[in-house]
PDB file of C-alpha atoms in Angstrom:
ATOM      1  CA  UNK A   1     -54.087 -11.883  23.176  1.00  0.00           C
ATOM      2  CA  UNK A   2     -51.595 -13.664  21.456  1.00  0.00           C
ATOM      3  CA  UNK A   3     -48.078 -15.079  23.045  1.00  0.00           C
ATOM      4  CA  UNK A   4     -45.121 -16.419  21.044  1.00  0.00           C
ATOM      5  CA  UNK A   5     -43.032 -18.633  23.452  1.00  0.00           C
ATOM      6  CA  UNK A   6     -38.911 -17.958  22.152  1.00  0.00           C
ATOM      7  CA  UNK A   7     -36.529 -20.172  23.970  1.00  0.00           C
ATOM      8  CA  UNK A   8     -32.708 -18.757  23.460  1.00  0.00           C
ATOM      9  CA  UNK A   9     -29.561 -20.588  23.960  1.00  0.00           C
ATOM     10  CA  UNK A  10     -26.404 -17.975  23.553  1.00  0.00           C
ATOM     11  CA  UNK A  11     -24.001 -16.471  25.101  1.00  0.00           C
ATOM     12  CA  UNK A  12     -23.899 -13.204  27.231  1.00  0.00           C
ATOM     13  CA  UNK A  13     -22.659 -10.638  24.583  1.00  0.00           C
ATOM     14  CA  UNK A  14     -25.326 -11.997  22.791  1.00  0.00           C
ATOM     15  CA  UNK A  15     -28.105 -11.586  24.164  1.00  0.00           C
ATOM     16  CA  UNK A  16     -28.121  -7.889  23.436  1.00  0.00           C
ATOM     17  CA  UNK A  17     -28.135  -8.024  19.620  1.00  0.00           C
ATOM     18  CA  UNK A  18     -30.730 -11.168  19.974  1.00  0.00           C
ATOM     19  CA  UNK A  19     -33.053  -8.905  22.542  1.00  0.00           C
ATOM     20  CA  UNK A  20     -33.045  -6.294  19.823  1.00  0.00           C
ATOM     21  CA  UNK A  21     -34.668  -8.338  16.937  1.00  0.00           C
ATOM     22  CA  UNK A  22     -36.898 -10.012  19.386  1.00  0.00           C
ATOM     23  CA  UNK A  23     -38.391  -7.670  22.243  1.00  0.00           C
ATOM     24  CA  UNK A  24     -37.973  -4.681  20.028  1.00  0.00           C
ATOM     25  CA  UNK A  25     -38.217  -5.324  16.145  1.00  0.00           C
ATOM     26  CA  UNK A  26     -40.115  -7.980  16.199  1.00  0.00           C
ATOM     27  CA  UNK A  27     -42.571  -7.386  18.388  1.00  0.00           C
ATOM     28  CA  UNK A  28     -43.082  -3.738  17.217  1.00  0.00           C
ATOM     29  CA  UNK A  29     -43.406  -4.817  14.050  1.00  0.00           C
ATOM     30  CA  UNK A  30     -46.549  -7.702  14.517  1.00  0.00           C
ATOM     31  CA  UNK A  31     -47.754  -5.380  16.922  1.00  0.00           C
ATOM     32  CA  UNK A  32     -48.090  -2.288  14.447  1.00  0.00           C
ATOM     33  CA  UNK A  33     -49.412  -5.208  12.142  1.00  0.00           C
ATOM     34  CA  UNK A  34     -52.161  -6.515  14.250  1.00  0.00           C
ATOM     35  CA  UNK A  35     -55.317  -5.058  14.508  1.00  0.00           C
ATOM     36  CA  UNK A  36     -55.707  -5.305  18.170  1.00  0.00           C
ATOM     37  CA  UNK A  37     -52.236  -4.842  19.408  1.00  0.00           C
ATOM     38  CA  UNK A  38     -52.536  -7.757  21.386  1.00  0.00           C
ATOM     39  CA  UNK A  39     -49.409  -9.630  20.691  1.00  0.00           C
ATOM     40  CA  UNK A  40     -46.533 -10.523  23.268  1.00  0.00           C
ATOM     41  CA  UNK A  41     -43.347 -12.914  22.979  1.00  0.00           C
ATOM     42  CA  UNK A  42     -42.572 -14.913  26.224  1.00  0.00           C
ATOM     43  CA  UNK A  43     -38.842 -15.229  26.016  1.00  0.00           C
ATOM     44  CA  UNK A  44     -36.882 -17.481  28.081  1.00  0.00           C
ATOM     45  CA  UNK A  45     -33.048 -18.700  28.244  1.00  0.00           C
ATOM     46  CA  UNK A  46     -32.293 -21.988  27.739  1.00  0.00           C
ATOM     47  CA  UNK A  47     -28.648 -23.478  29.429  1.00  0.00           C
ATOM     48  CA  UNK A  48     -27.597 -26.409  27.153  1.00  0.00           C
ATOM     49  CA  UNK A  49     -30.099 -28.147  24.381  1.00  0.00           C
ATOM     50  CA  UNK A  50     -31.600 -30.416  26.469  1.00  0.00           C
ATOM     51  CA  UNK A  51     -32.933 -27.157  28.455  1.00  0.00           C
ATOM     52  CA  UNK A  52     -33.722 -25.698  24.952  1.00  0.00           C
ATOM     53  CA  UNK A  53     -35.350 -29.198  23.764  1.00  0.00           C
ATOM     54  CA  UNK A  54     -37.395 -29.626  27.027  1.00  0.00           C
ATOM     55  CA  UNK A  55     -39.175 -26.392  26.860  1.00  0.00           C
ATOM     56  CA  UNK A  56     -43.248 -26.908  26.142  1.00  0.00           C
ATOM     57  CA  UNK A  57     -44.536 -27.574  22.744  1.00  0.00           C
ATOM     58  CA  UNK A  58     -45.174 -24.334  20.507  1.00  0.00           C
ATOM     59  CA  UNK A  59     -42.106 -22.757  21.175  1.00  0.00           C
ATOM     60  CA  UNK A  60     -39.461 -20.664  19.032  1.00  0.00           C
ATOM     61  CA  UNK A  61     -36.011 -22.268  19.478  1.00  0.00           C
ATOM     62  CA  UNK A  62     -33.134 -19.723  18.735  1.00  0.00           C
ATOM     63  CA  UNK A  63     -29.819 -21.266  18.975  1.00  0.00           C
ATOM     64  CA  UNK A  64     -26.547 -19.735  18.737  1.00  0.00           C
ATOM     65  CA  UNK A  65     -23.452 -21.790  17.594  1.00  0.00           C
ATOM     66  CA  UNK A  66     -20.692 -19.460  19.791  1.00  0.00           C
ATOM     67  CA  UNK A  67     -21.152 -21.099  23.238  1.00  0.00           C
ATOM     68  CA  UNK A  68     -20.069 -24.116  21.506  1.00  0.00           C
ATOM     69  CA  UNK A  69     -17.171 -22.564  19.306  1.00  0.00           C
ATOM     70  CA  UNK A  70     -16.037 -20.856  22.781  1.00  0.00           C
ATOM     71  CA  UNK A  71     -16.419 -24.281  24.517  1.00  0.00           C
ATOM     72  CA  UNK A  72     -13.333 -26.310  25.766  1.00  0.00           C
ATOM     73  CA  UNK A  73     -14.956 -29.577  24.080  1.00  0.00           C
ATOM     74  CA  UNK A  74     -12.721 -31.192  21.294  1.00  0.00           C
ATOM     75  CA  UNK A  75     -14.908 -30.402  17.698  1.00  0.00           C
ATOM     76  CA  UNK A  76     -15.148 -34.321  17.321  1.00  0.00           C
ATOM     77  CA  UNK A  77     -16.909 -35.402  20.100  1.00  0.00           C
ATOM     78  CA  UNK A  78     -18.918 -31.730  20.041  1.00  0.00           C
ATOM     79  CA  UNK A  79     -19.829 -32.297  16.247  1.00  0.00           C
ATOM     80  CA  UNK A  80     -21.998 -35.367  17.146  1.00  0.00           C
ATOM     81  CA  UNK A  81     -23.311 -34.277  20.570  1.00  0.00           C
ATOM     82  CA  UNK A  82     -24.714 -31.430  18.536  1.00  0.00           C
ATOM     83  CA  UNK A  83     -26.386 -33.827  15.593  1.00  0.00           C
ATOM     84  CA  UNK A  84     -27.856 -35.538  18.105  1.00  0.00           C
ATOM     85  CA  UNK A  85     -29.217 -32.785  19.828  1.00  0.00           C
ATOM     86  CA  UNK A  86     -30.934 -30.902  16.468  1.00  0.00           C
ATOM     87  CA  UNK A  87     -32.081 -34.289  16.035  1.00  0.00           C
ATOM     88  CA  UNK A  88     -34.166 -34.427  18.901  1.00  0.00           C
ATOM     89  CA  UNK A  89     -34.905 -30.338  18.540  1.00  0.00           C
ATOM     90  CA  UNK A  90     -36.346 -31.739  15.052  1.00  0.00           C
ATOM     91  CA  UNK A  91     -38.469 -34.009  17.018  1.00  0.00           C
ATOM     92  CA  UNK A  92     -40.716 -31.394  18.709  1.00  0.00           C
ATOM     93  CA  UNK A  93     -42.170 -30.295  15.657  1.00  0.00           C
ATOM     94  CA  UNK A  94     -41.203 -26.314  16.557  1.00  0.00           C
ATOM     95  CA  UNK A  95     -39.109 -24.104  14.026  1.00  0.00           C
ATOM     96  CA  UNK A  96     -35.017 -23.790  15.274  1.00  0.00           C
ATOM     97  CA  UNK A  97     -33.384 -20.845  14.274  1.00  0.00           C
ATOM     98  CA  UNK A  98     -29.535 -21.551  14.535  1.00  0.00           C
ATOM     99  CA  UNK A  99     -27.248 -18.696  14.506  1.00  0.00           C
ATOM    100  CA  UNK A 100     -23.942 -19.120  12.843  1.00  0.00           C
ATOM    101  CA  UNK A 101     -20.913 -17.379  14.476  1.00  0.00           C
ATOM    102  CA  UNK A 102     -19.072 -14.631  12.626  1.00  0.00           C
ATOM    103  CA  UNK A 103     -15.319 -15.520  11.714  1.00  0.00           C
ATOM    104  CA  UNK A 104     -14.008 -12.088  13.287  1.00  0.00           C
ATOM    105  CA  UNK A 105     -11.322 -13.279  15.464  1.00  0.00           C
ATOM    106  CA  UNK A 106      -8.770 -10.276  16.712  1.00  0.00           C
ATOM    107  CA  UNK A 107      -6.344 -12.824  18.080  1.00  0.00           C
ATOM    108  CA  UNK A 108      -6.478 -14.809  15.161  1.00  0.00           C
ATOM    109  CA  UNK A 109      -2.347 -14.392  14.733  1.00  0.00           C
ATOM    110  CA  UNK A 110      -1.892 -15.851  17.899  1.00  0.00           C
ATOM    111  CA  UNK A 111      -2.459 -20.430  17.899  1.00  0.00           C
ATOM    112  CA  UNK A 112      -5.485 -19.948  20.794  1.00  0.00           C
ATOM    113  CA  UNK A 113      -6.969 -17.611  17.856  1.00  0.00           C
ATOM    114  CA  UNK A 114      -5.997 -19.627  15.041  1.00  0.00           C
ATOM    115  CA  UNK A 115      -7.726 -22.784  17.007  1.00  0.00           C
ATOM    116  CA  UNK A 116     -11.143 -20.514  17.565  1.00  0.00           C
ATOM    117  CA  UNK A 117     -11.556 -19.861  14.069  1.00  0.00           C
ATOM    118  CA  UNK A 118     -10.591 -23.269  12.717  1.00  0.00           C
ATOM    119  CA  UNK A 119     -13.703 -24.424  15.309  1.00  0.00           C
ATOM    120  CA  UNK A 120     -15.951 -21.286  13.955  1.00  0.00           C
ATOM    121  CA  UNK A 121     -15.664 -22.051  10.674  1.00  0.00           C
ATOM    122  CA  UNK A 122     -16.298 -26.056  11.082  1.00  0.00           C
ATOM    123  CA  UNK A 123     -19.618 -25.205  12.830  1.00  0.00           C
ATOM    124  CA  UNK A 124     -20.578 -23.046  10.389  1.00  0.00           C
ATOM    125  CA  UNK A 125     -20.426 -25.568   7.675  1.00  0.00           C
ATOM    126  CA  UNK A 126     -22.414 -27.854  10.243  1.00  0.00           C
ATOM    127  CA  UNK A 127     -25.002 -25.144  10.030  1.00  0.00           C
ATOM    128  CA  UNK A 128     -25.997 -26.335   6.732  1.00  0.00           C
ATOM    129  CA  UNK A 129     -26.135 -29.511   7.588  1.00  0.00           C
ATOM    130  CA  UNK A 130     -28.478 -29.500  10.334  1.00  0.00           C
ATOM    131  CA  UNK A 131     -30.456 -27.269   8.245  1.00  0.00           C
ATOM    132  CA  UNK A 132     -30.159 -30.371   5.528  1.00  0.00           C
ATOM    133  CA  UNK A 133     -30.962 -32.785   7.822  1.00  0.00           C
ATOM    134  CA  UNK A 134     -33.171 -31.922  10.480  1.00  0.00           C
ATOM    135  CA  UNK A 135     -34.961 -28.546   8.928  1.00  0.00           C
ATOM    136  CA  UNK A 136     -33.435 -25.697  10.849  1.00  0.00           C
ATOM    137  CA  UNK A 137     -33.805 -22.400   9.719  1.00  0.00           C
ATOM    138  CA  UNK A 138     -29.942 -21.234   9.503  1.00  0.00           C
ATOM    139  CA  UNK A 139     -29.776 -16.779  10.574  1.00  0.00           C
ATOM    140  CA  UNK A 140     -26.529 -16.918   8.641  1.00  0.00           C
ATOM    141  CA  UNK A 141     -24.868 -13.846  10.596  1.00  0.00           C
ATOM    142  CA  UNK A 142     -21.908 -14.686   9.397  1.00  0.00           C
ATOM    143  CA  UNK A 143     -22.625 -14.049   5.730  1.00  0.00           C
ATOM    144  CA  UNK A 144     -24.428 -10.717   6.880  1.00  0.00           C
ATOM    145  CA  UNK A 145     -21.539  -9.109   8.813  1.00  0.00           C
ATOM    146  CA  UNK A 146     -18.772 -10.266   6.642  1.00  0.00           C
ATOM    147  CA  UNK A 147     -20.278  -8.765   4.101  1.00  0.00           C
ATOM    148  CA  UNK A 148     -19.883  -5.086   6.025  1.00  0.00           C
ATOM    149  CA  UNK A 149     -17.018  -6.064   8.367  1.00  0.00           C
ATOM    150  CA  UNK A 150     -16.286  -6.180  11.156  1.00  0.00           C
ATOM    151  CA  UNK A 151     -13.975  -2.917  11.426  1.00  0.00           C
ATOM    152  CA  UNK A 152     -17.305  -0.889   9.911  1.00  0.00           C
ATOM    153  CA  UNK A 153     -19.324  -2.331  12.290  1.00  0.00           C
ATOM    154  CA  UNK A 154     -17.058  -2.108  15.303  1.00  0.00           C
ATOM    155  CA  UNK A 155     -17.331  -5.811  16.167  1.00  0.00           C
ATOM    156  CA  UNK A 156     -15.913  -9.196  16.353  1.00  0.00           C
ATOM    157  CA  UNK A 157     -17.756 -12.614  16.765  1.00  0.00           C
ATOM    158  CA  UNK A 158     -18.923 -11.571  20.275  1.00  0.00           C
ATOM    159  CA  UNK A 159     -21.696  -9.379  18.261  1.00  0.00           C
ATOM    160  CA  UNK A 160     -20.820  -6.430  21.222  1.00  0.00           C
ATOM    161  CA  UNK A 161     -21.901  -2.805  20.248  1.00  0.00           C
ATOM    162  CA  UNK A 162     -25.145  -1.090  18.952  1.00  0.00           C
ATOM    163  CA  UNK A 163     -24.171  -1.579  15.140  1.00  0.00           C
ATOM    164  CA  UNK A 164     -23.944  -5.281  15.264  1.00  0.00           C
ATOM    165  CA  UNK A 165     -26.947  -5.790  17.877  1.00  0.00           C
ATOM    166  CA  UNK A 166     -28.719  -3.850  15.372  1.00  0.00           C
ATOM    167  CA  UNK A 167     -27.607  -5.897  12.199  1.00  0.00           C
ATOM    168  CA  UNK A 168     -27.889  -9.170  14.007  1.00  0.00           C
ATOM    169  CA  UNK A 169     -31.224  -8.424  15.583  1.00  0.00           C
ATOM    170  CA  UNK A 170     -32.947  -7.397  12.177  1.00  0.00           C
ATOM    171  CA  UNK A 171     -31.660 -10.310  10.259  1.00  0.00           C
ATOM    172  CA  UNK A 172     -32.792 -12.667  13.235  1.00  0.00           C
ATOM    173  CA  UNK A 173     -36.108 -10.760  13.526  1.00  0.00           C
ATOM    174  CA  UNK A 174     -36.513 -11.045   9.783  1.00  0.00           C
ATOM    175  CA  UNK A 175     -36.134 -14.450   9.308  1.00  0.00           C
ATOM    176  CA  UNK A 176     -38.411 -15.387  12.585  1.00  0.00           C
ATOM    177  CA  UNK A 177     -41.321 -12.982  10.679  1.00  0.00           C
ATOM    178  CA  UNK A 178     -40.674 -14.852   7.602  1.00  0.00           C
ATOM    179  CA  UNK A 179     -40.429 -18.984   8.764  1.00  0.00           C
ATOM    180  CA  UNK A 180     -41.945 -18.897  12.320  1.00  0.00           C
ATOM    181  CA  UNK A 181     -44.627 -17.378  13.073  1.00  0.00           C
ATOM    182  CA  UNK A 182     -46.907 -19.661  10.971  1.00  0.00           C
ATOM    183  CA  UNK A 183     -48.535 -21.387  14.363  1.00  0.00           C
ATOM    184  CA  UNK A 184     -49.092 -17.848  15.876  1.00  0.00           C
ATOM    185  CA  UNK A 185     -50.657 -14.875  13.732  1.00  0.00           C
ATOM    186  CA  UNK A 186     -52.479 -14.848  10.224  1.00  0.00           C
ATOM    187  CA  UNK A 187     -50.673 -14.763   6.598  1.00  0.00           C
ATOM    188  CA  UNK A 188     -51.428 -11.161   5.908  1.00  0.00           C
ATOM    189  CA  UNK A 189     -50.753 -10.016   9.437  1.00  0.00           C
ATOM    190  CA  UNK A 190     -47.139 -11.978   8.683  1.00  0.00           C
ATOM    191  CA  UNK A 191     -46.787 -10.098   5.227  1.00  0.00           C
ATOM    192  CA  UNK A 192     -47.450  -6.458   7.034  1.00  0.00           C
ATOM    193  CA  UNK A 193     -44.859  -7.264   9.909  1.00  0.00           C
ATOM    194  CA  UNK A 194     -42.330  -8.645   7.688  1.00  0.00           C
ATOM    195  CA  UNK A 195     -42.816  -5.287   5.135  1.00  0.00           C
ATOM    196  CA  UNK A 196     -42.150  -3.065   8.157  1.00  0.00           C
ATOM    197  CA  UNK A 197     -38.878  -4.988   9.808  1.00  0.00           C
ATOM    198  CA  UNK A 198     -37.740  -4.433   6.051  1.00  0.00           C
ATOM    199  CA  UNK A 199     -38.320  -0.891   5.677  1.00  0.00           C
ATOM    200  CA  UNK A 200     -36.637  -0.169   8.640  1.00  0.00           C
ATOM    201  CA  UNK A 201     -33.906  -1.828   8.136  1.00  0.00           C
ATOM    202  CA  UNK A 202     -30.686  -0.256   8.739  1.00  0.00           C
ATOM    203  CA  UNK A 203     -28.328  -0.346   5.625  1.00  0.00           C
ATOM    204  CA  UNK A 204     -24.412  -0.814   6.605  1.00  0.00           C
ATOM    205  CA  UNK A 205     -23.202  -0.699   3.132  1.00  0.00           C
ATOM    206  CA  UNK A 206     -21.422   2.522   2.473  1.00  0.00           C
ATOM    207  CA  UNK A 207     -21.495   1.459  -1.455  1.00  0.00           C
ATOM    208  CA  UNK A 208     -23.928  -0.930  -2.077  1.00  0.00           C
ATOM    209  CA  UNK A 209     -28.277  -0.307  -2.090  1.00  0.00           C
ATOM    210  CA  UNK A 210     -28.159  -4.168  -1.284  1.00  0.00           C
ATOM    211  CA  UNK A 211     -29.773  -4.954   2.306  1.00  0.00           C
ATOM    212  CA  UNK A 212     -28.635  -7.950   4.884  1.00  0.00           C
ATOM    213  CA  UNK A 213     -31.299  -9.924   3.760  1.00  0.00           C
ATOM    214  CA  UNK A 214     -29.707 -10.041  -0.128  1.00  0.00           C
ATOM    215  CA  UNK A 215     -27.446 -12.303   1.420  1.00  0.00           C
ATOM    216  CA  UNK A 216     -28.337 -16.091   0.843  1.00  0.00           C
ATOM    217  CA  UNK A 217     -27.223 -18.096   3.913  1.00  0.00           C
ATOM    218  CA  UNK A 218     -26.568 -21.669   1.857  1.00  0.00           C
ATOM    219  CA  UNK A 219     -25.798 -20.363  -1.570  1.00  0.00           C
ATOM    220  CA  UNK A 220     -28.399 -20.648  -3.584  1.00  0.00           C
ATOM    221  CA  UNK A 221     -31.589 -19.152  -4.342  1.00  0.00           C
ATOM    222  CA  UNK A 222     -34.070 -17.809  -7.121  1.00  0.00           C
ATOM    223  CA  UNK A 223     -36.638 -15.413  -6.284  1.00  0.00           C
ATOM    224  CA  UNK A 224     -35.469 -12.005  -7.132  1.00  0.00           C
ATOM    225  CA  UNK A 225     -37.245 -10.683  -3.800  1.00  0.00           C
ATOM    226  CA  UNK A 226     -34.407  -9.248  -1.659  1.00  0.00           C
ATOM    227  CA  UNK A 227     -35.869 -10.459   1.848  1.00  0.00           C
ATOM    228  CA  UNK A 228     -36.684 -13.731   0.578  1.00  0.00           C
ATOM    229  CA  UNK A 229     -33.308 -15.109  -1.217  1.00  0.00           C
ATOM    230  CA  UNK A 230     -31.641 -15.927   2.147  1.00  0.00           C
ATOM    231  CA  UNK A 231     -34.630 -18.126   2.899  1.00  0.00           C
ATOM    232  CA  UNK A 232     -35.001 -20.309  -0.264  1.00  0.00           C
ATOM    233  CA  UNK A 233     -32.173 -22.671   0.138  1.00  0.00           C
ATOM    234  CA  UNK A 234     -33.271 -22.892   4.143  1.00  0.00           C
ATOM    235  CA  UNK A 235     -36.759 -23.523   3.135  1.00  0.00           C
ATOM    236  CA  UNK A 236     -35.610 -26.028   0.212  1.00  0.00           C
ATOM    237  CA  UNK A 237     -33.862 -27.778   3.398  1.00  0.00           C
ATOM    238  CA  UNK A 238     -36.879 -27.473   5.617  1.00  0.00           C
ATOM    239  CA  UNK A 239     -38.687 -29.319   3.079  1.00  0.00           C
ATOM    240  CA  UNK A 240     -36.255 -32.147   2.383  1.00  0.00           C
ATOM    241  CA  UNK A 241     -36.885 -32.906   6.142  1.00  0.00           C
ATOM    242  CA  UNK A 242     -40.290 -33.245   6.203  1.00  0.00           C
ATOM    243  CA  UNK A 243     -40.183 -35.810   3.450  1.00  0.00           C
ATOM    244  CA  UNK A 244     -37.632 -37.344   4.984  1.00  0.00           C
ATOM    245  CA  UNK A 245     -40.137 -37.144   8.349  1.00  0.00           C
ATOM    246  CA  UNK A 246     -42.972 -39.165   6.354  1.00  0.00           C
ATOM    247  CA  UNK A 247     -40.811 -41.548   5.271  1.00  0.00           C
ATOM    248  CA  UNK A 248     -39.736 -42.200   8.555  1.00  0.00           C
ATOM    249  CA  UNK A 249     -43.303 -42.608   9.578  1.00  0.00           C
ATOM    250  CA  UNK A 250     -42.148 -40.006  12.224  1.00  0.00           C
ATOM    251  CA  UNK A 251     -44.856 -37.182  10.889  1.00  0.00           C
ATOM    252  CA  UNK A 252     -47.800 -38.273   8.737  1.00  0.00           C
ATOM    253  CA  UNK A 253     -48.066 -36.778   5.274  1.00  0.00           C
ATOM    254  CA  UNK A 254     -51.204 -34.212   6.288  1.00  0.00           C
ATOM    255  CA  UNK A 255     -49.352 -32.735   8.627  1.00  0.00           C
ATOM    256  CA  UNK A 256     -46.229 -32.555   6.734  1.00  0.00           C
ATOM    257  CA  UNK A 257     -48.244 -31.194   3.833  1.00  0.00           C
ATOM    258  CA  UNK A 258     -49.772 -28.109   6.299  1.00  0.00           C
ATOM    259  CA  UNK A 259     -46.398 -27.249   7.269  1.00  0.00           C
ATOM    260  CA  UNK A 260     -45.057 -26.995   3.484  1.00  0.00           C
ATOM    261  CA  UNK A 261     -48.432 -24.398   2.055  1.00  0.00           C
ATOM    262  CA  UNK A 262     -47.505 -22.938   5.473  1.00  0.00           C
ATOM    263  CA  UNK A 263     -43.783 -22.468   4.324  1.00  0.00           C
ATOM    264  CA  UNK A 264     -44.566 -21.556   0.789  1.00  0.00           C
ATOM    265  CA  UNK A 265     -47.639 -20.017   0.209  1.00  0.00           C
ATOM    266  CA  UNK A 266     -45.276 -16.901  -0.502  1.00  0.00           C
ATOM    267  CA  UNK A 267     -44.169 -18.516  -4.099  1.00  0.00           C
ATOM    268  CA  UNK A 268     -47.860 -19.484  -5.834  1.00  0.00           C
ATOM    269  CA  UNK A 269     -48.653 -23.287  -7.070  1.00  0.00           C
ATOM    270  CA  UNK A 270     -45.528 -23.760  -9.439  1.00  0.00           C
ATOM    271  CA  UNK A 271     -42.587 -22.608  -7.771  1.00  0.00           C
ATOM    272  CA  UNK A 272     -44.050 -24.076  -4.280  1.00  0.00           C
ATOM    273  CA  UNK A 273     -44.471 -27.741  -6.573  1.00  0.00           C
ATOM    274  CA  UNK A 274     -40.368 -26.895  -8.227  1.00  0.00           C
ATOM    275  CA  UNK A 275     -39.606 -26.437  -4.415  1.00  0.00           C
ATOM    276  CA  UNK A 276     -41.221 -30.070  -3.339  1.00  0.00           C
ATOM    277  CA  UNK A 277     -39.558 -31.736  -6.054  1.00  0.00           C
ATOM    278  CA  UNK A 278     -36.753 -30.565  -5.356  1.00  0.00           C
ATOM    279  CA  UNK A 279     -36.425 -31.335  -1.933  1.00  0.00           C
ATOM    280  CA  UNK A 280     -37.609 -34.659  -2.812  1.00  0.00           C
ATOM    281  CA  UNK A 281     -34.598 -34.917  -5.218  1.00  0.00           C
ATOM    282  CA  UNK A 282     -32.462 -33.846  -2.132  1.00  0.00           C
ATOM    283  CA  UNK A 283     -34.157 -37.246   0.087  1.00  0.00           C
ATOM    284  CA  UNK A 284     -33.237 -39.575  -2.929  1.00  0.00           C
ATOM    285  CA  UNK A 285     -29.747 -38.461  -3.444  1.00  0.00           C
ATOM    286  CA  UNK A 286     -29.535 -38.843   0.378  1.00  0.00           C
ATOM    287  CA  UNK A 287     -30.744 -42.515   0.263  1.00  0.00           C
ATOM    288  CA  UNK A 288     -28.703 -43.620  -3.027  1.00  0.00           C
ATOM    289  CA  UNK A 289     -26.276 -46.449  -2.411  1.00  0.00           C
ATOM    290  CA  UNK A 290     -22.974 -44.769  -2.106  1.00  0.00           C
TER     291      UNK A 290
END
């Protein structure tokens, strides 16, 4: 039998949507794909991120950014509590999956509203930068559900109702087929899973044949594959960081190198090699003398 450990840190109208793509499309879909059935996720809830960080080695790490936007914490002296604690979430070795918060505020007229989304949209942008940094693999909900609306989907950042549980739990579920599950269950058995979480996806576009996936969380991208364009620039990130690991002397350069053909065996010898370089561009910009 096979377990995948997921440790969660979010808040309560979350944990719907993020039960949904875990407990439900995820594991339905690797256990159609296996051959024995045998696969189970062991999820727990994590208080703060030294909860989430402590949890055993070989676990998921899902973290949310709305407890903090909600929190009563000034964004200055938040902003580096939470650097330092994706630093030491980096340190496990395990994949993070941080959730960005969606900038649907109804009370947005009011200053208290106007102050929420001024903190949303700063840790947002610090999404991409722990991604950068220490390799987290950014769920840009965000993206996904401005791209329907909130008024479509009957939500606002607190992800509440069937439509946006839905939509949140397939993009989450999507990405955690896609970047984490390396450690766990074969390549193929991965491929089969991740074909079936996209088939039944649920399009919210009234207009538009495009699914959530289209949309790429850090703005870049270039495989034409529809499920894999949000996960270029975060695995372009993911590999900056383990180069930056070796250089450290923090990881040594076989294990690094396992983790990269683990994260893009999808893309064949020379767009996995355009991938490297890149990211090894991204570690020498980073060390240039400003």
């Amino acid at each position: 039998m096979t377990q995948i450990p997921v440790s969660v840190l979010a808040t309560r109208t979350e944990m719907p949507a993020i039960s949904k793509g875990l407990d439900e499309l995820l594991l339905q879909a690797l256990g159609d794909a296996s051959s024995t059935g045998t696969v189970t996720l062991r999820t727990s809830e994590a208080a703060d991120l030294a909860g989430l960080t402590a949890e055993p080695e070989g676990t998921l790490r899902v973290v949310s950014l709305l407890p903090f936007a909600l929190g009563e914490e000034d964004y200055e002296a938040l902003a580096p509590r939470l650097i330092e604690g994706f630093e030491q979430l980096a340190e496990t070795g395990d994949p993070v999956f941080v959730l960005t918060v969606f900038r649907a505020v109804p009370e947005r007229q009011s200053a208290q509203g106007q102050k929420l989304l001024r903190r949303i949209r700063k840790l947002n942008l610090l999404a991409t930068e722990l991604s950068r940094e220490y390799g987290a693999f950014v769920v840009d909900l965000d993206r996904v559900f401005a791209d329907v609306g909130g008024t479509v989907l009957g939500t606002d950042y607190r992800l509440t109702g069937e439509k946006a549980a839905q939509l949140a739990g397939q993009e989450l579920a999507l990405n955690i087929v896609t970047n984490g599950c390396d450690a766990f269950v074969a390549y193929d058995m991965q491929e089969r899973a991740r074909a079936q979480i996209e088939a039944n996806m649920v399009n919210f576009h009234a207009t538009s044949a495009l699914s959530p996936a289209d949309i790429i969380a850090l703005g870049k991208g270039r495989s034409r594959q529809k499920v894999m364009m949000n996960t270029d620039a975060v695995q372009e990130n993911h590999a900056s960081w383990l180069v930056s690991q070796v250089l450290k002397g923090r990881i040594s350069p076989n294990e690094a190198l396992g983790r990269l053909i683990g994260a893009m065996r999808r893309r064949g010898p020379r767009e996995s090699l355009g991938l490297l370089f890149s990211a090894l561009k991204q570690v020498a910009v980073k060390k240039r003398p400003a």
